[in-house]
Amino acid sequence: NAGVTQTPKFQVLKTGQSMTLQCAQDMNHEYMSWYRQDPGMGLRLIHYSVGAGITDQGEVPNGYNVSRSTTEDFPLRLLSAAPSQTSVYFCASKKPLGSNYEQYFGPGTRLTVT
Amino acid sequence: QKEVEQDPGPLSVPEGAIVSLNCTYSNSAFQYFMWYRQYSRKGPELLMYTYSSGNKEDGRFTAQVDKSSKYISLFIRDSQPSDSATYLCAMSGQGGGSYIPTFGRGTSLIVHP
């Protein structure tokens, strides 16, 4: 199993540009989520999904969109990049709901917005 | 006040020391308590997992939960330079949307030879 994969690893955007961060998992996990990690702020939840076709907002959803058309994929879209979105982004997936088992994290995408 | 409080450190200790990492929380509904380890420029990975109160031991690592005090700890015995990382605590409840974990800010640990 590849686990949770994320692409790209690094990205530099100009203010106002849009892009999609890709996330895929091959563990048939129902629950997937996106976090951003900033120095001193820990992991903050952006959006999450409990299954294909179902998404919901986390703690810091503004400026980001998600969709979940398949169990495997959970892309994160930045609509109009802003310098405040400079961060490291992690995708995570989790075993079936209600089990509270561990989340598996991807390697992260380092995004810089100039 | 955040639901989960964790001192960011850094915590610097000599090799072989016993390390104590701690988190406090305010939500009495939390039932699952986790410790993640994150090496520099990597994603977090689960280190220890405890349900409700009590202790759990895995090699050099011991996780403790005191629900009456809303306080959890991770102890590392005979610390090694390879233990240098950021340690994040995480907690979640049961049922509804409470399975979504709440993370602490992480404590940076440096073990020097």
PDB file of C-alpha atoms in Angstrom:
ATOM      1  CA  ASN A   1       0.000   0.000   0.000  1.00  0.00           C
ATOM      2  CA  ALA A   2       1.195   3.508  -0.807  1.00  0.00           C
ATOM      3  CA  GLY A   3      -0.825   4.927   2.117  1.00  0.00           C
ATOM      4  CA  VAL A   4      -1.684   8.616   1.761  1.00  0.00           C
ATOM      5  CA  THR A   5      -0.016  10.402  -1.128  1.00  0.00           C
ATOM      6  CA  GLN A   6       0.052  14.129  -1.799  1.00  0.00           C
ATOM      7  CA  THR A   7       1.125  16.125  -4.818  1.00  0.00           C
ATOM      8  CA  PRO A   8       2.888  18.414  -5.362  1.00  0.00           C
ATOM      9  CA  LYS A   9       5.510  18.396  -2.581  1.00  0.00           C
ATOM     10  CA  PHE A  10       6.321  22.074  -3.102  1.00  0.00           C
ATOM     11  CA  GLN A  11       4.492  24.912  -4.840  1.00  0.00           C
ATOM     12  CA  VAL A  12       4.994  28.645  -5.235  1.00  0.00           C
ATOM     13  CA  LEU A  13       1.992  30.719  -6.292  1.00  0.00           C
ATOM     14  CA  LYS A  14       1.424  34.368  -6.952  1.00  0.00           C
ATOM     15  CA  THR A  15      -1.389  36.177  -5.165  1.00  0.00           C
ATOM     16  CA  GLY A  16      -4.670  35.575  -6.946  1.00  0.00           C
ATOM     17  CA  GLN A  17      -3.666  32.354  -8.675  1.00  0.00           C
ATOM     18  CA  SER A  18      -5.668  29.186  -8.139  1.00  0.00           C
ATOM     19  CA  MET A  19      -4.460  25.626  -7.760  1.00  0.00           C
ATOM     20  CA  THR A  20      -5.474  22.178  -6.574  1.00  0.00           C
ATOM     21  CA  LEU A  21      -3.600  20.131  -4.009  1.00  0.00           C
ATOM     22  CA  GLN A  22      -4.062  16.440  -4.694  1.00  0.00           C
ATOM     23  CA  CYS A  23      -4.568  13.757  -2.053  1.00  0.00           C
ATOM     24  CA  ALA A  24      -5.153  10.058  -2.566  1.00  0.00           C
ATOM     25  CA  GLN A  25      -5.306   7.022  -0.294  1.00  0.00           C
ATOM     26  CA  ASP A  26      -5.416   3.332  -1.137  1.00  0.00           C
ATOM     27  CA  MET A  27      -6.601   2.000   2.241  1.00  0.00           C
ATOM     28  CA  ASN A  28     -10.351   2.280   1.540  1.00  0.00           C
ATOM     29  CA  HIS A  29     -10.728   4.788   4.385  1.00  0.00           C
ATOM     30  CA  GLU A  30     -14.079   6.540   4.640  1.00  0.00           C
ATOM     31  CA  TYR A  31     -12.849   9.580   6.536  1.00  0.00           C
ATOM     32  CA  MET A  32     -10.411  12.031   4.920  1.00  0.00           C
ATOM     33  CA  SER A  33      -9.354  15.477   6.019  1.00  0.00           C
ATOM     34  CA  TRP A  34      -7.133  18.434   5.179  1.00  0.00           C
ATOM     35  CA  TYR A  35      -5.034  20.341   7.719  1.00  0.00           C
ATOM     36  CA  ARG A  36      -2.737  23.289   7.532  1.00  0.00           C
ATOM     37  CA  GLN A  37       0.231  23.578   9.874  1.00  0.00           C
ATOM     38  CA  ASP A  38       1.777  26.921  10.724  1.00  0.00           C
ATOM     39  CA  PRO A  39       4.585  27.631  13.228  1.00  0.00           C
ATOM     40  CA  GLY A  40       3.176  27.822  16.751  1.00  0.00           C
ATOM     41  CA  MET A  41      -0.366  27.054  15.557  1.00  0.00           C
ATOM     42  CA  GLY A  42      -0.337  23.282  15.392  1.00  0.00           C
ATOM     43  CA  LEU A  43      -2.611  21.418  12.989  1.00  0.00           C
ATOM     44  CA  ARG A  44      -5.788  23.245  12.015  1.00  0.00           C
ATOM     45  CA  LEU A  45      -8.599  21.416  10.257  1.00  0.00           C
ATOM     46  CA  ILE A  46      -9.672  22.966   6.945  1.00  0.00           C
ATOM     47  CA  HIS A  47     -12.254  20.537   5.530  1.00  0.00           C
ATOM     48  CA  TYR A  48     -13.154  16.921   6.037  1.00  0.00           C
ATOM     49  CA  SER A  49     -15.203  14.193   4.396  1.00  0.00           C
ATOM     50  CA  VAL A  50     -16.956  11.160   5.853  1.00  0.00           C
ATOM     51  CA  GLY A  51     -17.449   9.465   2.499  1.00  0.00           C
ATOM     52  CA  ALA A  52     -17.868   9.998  -1.232  1.00  0.00           C
ATOM     53  CA  GLY A  53     -20.177  12.932  -1.913  1.00  0.00           C
ATOM     54  CA  ILE A  54     -20.088  14.218   1.686  1.00  0.00           C
ATOM     55  CA  THR A  55     -17.880  17.085   2.847  1.00  0.00           C
ATOM     56  CA  ASP A  56     -17.967  19.558   5.710  1.00  0.00           C
ATOM     57  CA  GLN A  57     -16.059  22.559   6.997  1.00  0.00           C
ATOM     58  CA  GLY A  58     -13.443  22.468   9.705  1.00  0.00           C
ATOM     59  CA  GLU A  59     -11.918  25.229  11.773  1.00  0.00           C
ATOM     60  CA  VAL A  60     -10.397  27.336   8.950  1.00  0.00           C
ATOM     61  CA  PRO A  61     -12.358  26.713   5.693  1.00  0.00           C
ATOM     62  CA  ASN A  62     -12.321  30.198   4.151  1.00  0.00           C
ATOM     63  CA  GLY A  63     -10.538  30.381   0.811  1.00  0.00           C
ATOM     64  CA  TYR A  64     -10.597  26.619   0.248  1.00  0.00           C
ATOM     65  CA  ASN A  65     -12.956  24.226  -1.529  1.00  0.00           C
ATOM     66  CA  VAL A  66     -13.089  20.448  -1.495  1.00  0.00           C
ATOM     67  CA  SER A  67     -14.989  17.684  -3.237  1.00  0.00           C
ATOM     68  CA  ARG A  68     -15.101  13.909  -2.759  1.00  0.00           C
ATOM     69  CA  SER A  69     -16.234  12.105  -5.889  1.00  0.00           C
ATOM     70  CA  THR A  70     -14.475   8.834  -5.007  1.00  0.00           C
ATOM     71  CA  THR A  71     -13.402   7.102  -1.795  1.00  0.00           C
ATOM     72  CA  GLU A  72      -9.748   7.373  -2.824  1.00  0.00           C
ATOM     73  CA  ASP A  73      -9.367  11.052  -3.742  1.00  0.00           C
ATOM     74  CA  PHE A  74      -9.901  14.260  -1.778  1.00  0.00           C
ATOM     75  CA  PRO A  75      -8.500  17.324  -3.619  1.00  0.00           C
ATOM     76  CA  LEU A  76      -8.185  20.734  -1.955  1.00  0.00           C
ATOM     77  CA  ARG A  77      -8.707  23.788  -4.162  1.00  0.00           C
ATOM     78  CA  LEU A  78      -7.357  27.244  -3.459  1.00  0.00           C
ATOM     79  CA  LEU A  79      -9.662  29.614  -5.311  1.00  0.00           C
ATOM     80  CA  SER A  80      -7.595  32.823  -5.218  1.00  0.00           C
ATOM     81  CA  ALA A  81      -4.340  32.372  -3.340  1.00  0.00           C
ATOM     82  CA  ALA A  82      -3.380  34.884  -0.642  1.00  0.00           C
ATOM     83  CA  PRO A  83      -0.088  35.245   1.290  1.00  0.00           C
ATOM     84  CA  SER A  84      -1.970  34.157   4.438  1.00  0.00           C
ATOM     85  CA  GLN A  85      -2.345  30.733   2.819  1.00  0.00           C
ATOM     86  CA  THR A  86       1.403  30.172   2.899  1.00  0.00           C
ATOM     87  CA  SER A  87       1.635  27.019   4.979  1.00  0.00           C
ATOM     88  CA  VAL A  88       2.302  23.293   5.005  1.00  0.00           C
ATOM     89  CA  TYR A  89      -0.773  21.301   4.057  1.00  0.00           C
ATOM     90  CA  PHE A  90      -1.394  17.755   5.235  1.00  0.00           C
ATOM     91  CA  CYS A  91      -4.011  15.327   4.046  1.00  0.00           C
ATOM     92  CA  ALA A  92      -5.059  12.511   6.383  1.00  0.00           C
ATOM     93  CA  SER A  93      -7.326   9.487   6.243  1.00  0.00           C
ATOM     94  CA  LYS A  94      -8.836   7.278   8.893  1.00  0.00           C
ATOM     95  CA  LYS A  95     -10.341   3.838   9.268  1.00  0.00           C
ATOM     96  CA  PRO A  96     -14.117   3.454   9.319  1.00  0.00           C
ATOM     97  CA  LEU A  97     -16.127   5.956  11.266  1.00  0.00           C
ATOM     98  CA  GLY A  98     -16.744   5.374  14.938  1.00  0.00           C
ATOM     99  CA  SER A  99     -13.599   3.356  15.434  1.00  0.00           C
ATOM    100  CA  ASN A 100     -11.473   6.335  16.430  1.00  0.00           C
ATOM    101  CA  TYR A 101      -8.431   4.526  15.144  1.00  0.00           C
ATOM    102  CA  GLU A 102      -5.385   6.410  14.013  1.00  0.00           C
ATOM    103  CA  GLN A 103      -5.256   8.904  11.217  1.00  0.00           C
ATOM    104  CA  TYR A 104      -2.662   8.321   8.537  1.00  0.00           C
ATOM    105  CA  PHE A 105      -1.026  11.488   7.281  1.00  0.00           C
ATOM    106  CA  GLY A 106       0.490  12.229   3.913  1.00  0.00           C
ATOM    107  CA  PRO A 107       3.980  13.744   3.545  1.00  0.00           C
ATOM    108  CA  GLY A 108       2.654  17.279   3.130  1.00  0.00           C
ATOM    109  CA  THR A 109       2.668  20.039   0.511  1.00  0.00           C
ATOM    110  CA  ARG A 110       4.717  23.163   1.229  1.00  0.00           C
ATOM    111  CA  LEU A 111       2.936  26.137  -0.329  1.00  0.00           C
ATOM    112  CA  THR A 112       4.337  29.642  -0.621  1.00  0.00           C
ATOM    113  CA  VAL A 113       2.151  32.482  -1.886  1.00  0.00           C
ATOM    114  CA  THR A 114       4.018  35.618  -2.913  1.00  0.00           C
TER     115      THR A 114
ATOM    116  CA  GLN B   1      -8.732  29.164  25.641  1.00  0.00           C
ATOM    117  CA  LYS B   2      -8.083  26.264  23.290  1.00  0.00           C
ATOM    118  CA  GLU B   3      -9.686  22.897  24.047  1.00  0.00           C
ATOM    119  CA  VAL B   4      -6.259  21.270  24.161  1.00  0.00           C
ATOM    120  CA  GLU B   5      -3.241  23.061  25.594  1.00  0.00           C
ATOM    121  CA  GLN B   6       0.327  21.935  24.965  1.00  0.00           C
ATOM    122  CA  ASP B   7       3.562  23.760  25.734  1.00  0.00           C
ATOM    123  CA  PRO B   8       5.430  24.257  22.424  1.00  0.00           C
ATOM    124  CA  GLY B   9       8.887  24.102  24.051  1.00  0.00           C
ATOM    125  CA  PRO B  10      11.494  23.542  22.805  1.00  0.00           C
ATOM    126  CA  LEU B  11      12.460  20.969  25.389  1.00  0.00           C
ATOM    127  CA  SER B  12      16.176  20.158  25.287  1.00  0.00           C
ATOM    128  CA  VAL B  13      17.504  17.139  27.210  1.00  0.00           C
ATOM    129  CA  PRO B  14      20.707  15.069  27.240  1.00  0.00           C
ATOM    130  CA  GLU B  15      20.750  11.594  25.791  1.00  0.00           C
ATOM    131  CA  GLY B  16      19.522   9.019  28.301  1.00  0.00           C
ATOM    132  CA  ALA B  17      17.224  11.400  30.158  1.00  0.00           C
ATOM    133  CA  ILE B  18      13.600  10.648  31.000  1.00  0.00           C
ATOM    134  CA  VAL B  19      11.340  12.984  29.060  1.00  0.00           C
ATOM    135  CA  SER B  20       7.879  14.050  30.168  1.00  0.00           C
ATOM    136  CA  LEU B  21       5.523  15.634  27.649  1.00  0.00           C
ATOM    137  CA  ASN B  22       2.088  16.840  28.721  1.00  0.00           C
ATOM    138  CA  CYS B  23      -1.241  18.157  27.522  1.00  0.00           C
ATOM    139  CA  THR B  24      -4.253  19.506  29.354  1.00  0.00           C
ATOM    140  CA  TYR B  25      -7.765  19.648  27.984  1.00  0.00           C
ATOM    141  CA  SER B  26     -11.121  21.129  28.866  1.00  0.00           C
ATOM    142  CA  ASN B  27     -13.641  18.885  27.057  1.00  0.00           C
ATOM    143  CA  SER B  28     -14.803  16.133  29.416  1.00  0.00           C
ATOM    144  CA  ALA B  29     -16.294  14.229  26.440  1.00  0.00           C
ATOM    145  CA  PHE B  30     -12.841  13.237  25.161  1.00  0.00           C
ATOM    146  CA  GLN B  31     -12.392   9.468  25.447  1.00  0.00           C
ATOM    147  CA  TYR B  32      -9.564   8.700  22.999  1.00  0.00           C
ATOM    148  CA  PHE B  33      -6.100  10.092  23.603  1.00  0.00           C
ATOM    149  CA  MET B  34      -3.314   9.896  21.070  1.00  0.00           C
ATOM    150  CA  TRP B  35       0.293  10.955  20.740  1.00  0.00           C
ATOM    151  CA  TYR B  36       1.748  11.656  17.318  1.00  0.00           C
ATOM    152  CA  ARG B  37       5.414  12.103  16.477  1.00  0.00           C
ATOM    153  CA  GLN B  38       6.422  14.410  13.640  1.00  0.00           C
ATOM    154  CA  TYR B  39       9.955  14.534  12.317  1.00  0.00           C
ATOM    155  CA  SER B  40      11.118  17.671  10.559  1.00  0.00           C
ATOM    156  CA  ARG B  41       9.545  18.076   7.114  1.00  0.00           C
ATOM    157  CA  LYS B  42       7.458  14.907   7.508  1.00  0.00           C
ATOM    158  CA  GLY B  43       3.823  14.129   8.252  1.00  0.00           C
ATOM    159  CA  PRO B  44       2.734  13.154  11.787  1.00  0.00           C
ATOM    160  CA  GLU B  45       2.635   9.451  12.633  1.00  0.00           C
ATOM    161  CA  LEU B  46       0.774   7.788  15.488  1.00  0.00           C
ATOM    162  CA  LEU B  47       3.013   6.825  18.399  1.00  0.00           C
ATOM    163  CA  MET B  48       0.623   5.829  21.183  1.00  0.00           C
ATOM    164  CA  TYR B  49      -3.133   5.430  21.542  1.00  0.00           C
ATOM    165  CA  THR B  50      -5.128   5.151  24.795  1.00  0.00           C
ATOM    166  CA  TYR B  51      -8.809   4.788  25.459  1.00  0.00           C
ATOM    167  CA  SER B  52     -10.195   6.446  28.618  1.00  0.00           C
ATOM    168  CA  SER B  53      -8.013   6.544  31.722  1.00  0.00           C
ATOM    169  CA  GLY B  54      -4.942   4.581  32.660  1.00  0.00           C
ATOM    170  CA  ASN B  55      -1.480   3.800  31.414  1.00  0.00           C
ATOM    171  CA  LYS B  56      -0.153   2.183  28.287  1.00  0.00           C
ATOM    172  CA  GLU B  57       3.427   1.119  27.715  1.00  0.00           C
ATOM    173  CA  ASP B  58       5.231   0.410  24.449  1.00  0.00           C
ATOM    174  CA  GLY B  59       8.967  -0.108  24.750  1.00  0.00           C
ATOM    175  CA  ARG B  60      10.543   3.113  25.995  1.00  0.00           C
ATOM    176  CA  PHE B  61       7.266   5.015  25.716  1.00  0.00           C
ATOM    177  CA  THR B  62       4.500   5.250  28.333  1.00  0.00           C
ATOM    178  CA  ALA B  63       1.243   7.141  27.871  1.00  0.00           C
ATOM    179  CA  GLN B  64      -0.795   8.182  30.907  1.00  0.00           C
ATOM    180  CA  VAL B  65      -4.296   9.603  31.057  1.00  0.00           C
ATOM    181  CA  ASP B  66      -5.808  11.231  34.141  1.00  0.00           C
ATOM    182  CA  LYS B  67      -9.363  12.119  33.207  1.00  0.00           C
ATOM    183  CA  SER B  68     -10.159  13.506  36.657  1.00  0.00           C
ATOM    184  CA  SER B  69      -7.482  16.165  36.150  1.00  0.00           C
ATOM    185  CA  LYS B  70      -7.967  16.384  32.350  1.00  0.00           C
ATOM    186  CA  TYR B  71      -4.253  15.791  31.940  1.00  0.00           C
ATOM    187  CA  ILE B  72      -2.324  13.410  29.702  1.00  0.00           C
ATOM    188  CA  SER B  73       1.372  12.617  29.600  1.00  0.00           C
ATOM    189  CA  LEU B  74       3.884  10.852  27.413  1.00  0.00           C
ATOM    190  CA  PHE B  75       7.061   9.580  29.060  1.00  0.00           C
ATOM    191  CA  ILE B  76      10.136   8.610  27.082  1.00  0.00           C
ATOM    192  CA  ARG B  77      12.755   6.573  28.941  1.00  0.00           C
ATOM    193  CA  ASP B  78      16.423   6.445  27.928  1.00  0.00           C
ATOM    194  CA  SER B  79      15.853   9.183  25.351  1.00  0.00           C
ATOM    195  CA  GLN B  80      17.884   9.004  22.143  1.00  0.00           C
ATOM    196  CA  PRO B  81      18.894  11.661  19.612  1.00  0.00           C
ATOM    197  CA  SER B  82      16.563   9.870  17.180  1.00  0.00           C
ATOM    198  CA  ASP B  83      13.660  10.862  19.475  1.00  0.00           C
ATOM    199  CA  SER B  84      14.226  14.494  18.494  1.00  0.00           C
ATOM    200  CA  ALA B  85      10.949  15.511  16.887  1.00  0.00           C
ATOM    201  CA  THR B  86       7.732  17.398  17.548  1.00  0.00           C
ATOM    202  CA  TYR B  87       5.210  15.484  19.655  1.00  0.00           C
ATOM    203  CA  LEU B  88       1.538  16.310  19.198  1.00  0.00           C
ATOM    204  CA  CYS B  89      -1.233  15.171  21.486  1.00  0.00           C
ATOM    205  CA  ALA B  90      -4.679  14.591  20.014  1.00  0.00           C
ATOM    206  CA  MET B  91      -8.043  13.742  21.540  1.00  0.00           C
ATOM    207  CA  SER B  92     -11.502  12.783  20.371  1.00  0.00           C
ATOM    208  CA  GLY B  93     -14.843  11.668  21.738  1.00  0.00           C
ATOM    209  CA  GLN B  94     -17.407   9.053  20.781  1.00  0.00           C
ATOM    210  CA  GLY B  95     -20.316   9.381  18.446  1.00  0.00           C
ATOM    211  CA  GLY B  96     -21.570  12.153  16.180  1.00  0.00           C
ATOM    212  CA  GLY B  97     -18.860  14.533  14.977  1.00  0.00           C
ATOM    213  CA  SER B  98     -16.800  14.057  18.107  1.00  0.00           C
ATOM    214  CA  TYR B  99     -14.622  11.452  16.354  1.00  0.00           C
ATOM    215  CA  ILE B 100     -12.812  14.355  14.686  1.00  0.00           C
ATOM    216  CA  PRO B 101      -9.581  14.675  16.677  1.00  0.00           C
ATOM    217  CA  THR B 102      -8.528  17.917  18.309  1.00  0.00           C
ATOM    218  CA  PHE B 103      -4.767  18.465  18.242  1.00  0.00           C
ATOM    219  CA  GLY B 104      -2.470  20.272  20.618  1.00  0.00           C
ATOM    220  CA  ARG B 105       0.089  22.671  19.144  1.00  0.00           C
ATOM    221  CA  GLY B 106       2.927  20.203  19.577  1.00  0.00           C
ATOM    222  CA  THR B 107       6.058  20.181  21.749  1.00  0.00           C
ATOM    223  CA  SER B 108       9.457  20.306  20.071  1.00  0.00           C
ATOM    224  CA  LEU B 109      11.886  17.862  21.722  1.00  0.00           C
ATOM    225  CA  ILE B 110      15.646  17.991  21.204  1.00  0.00           C
ATOM    226  CA  VAL B 111      17.776  15.151  22.581  1.00  0.00           C
ATOM    227  CA  HIS B 112      21.458  16.046  22.374  1.00  0.00           C
ATOM    228  CA  PRO B 113      24.259  13.460  22.528  1.00  0.00           C
TER     229      PRO B 113
END
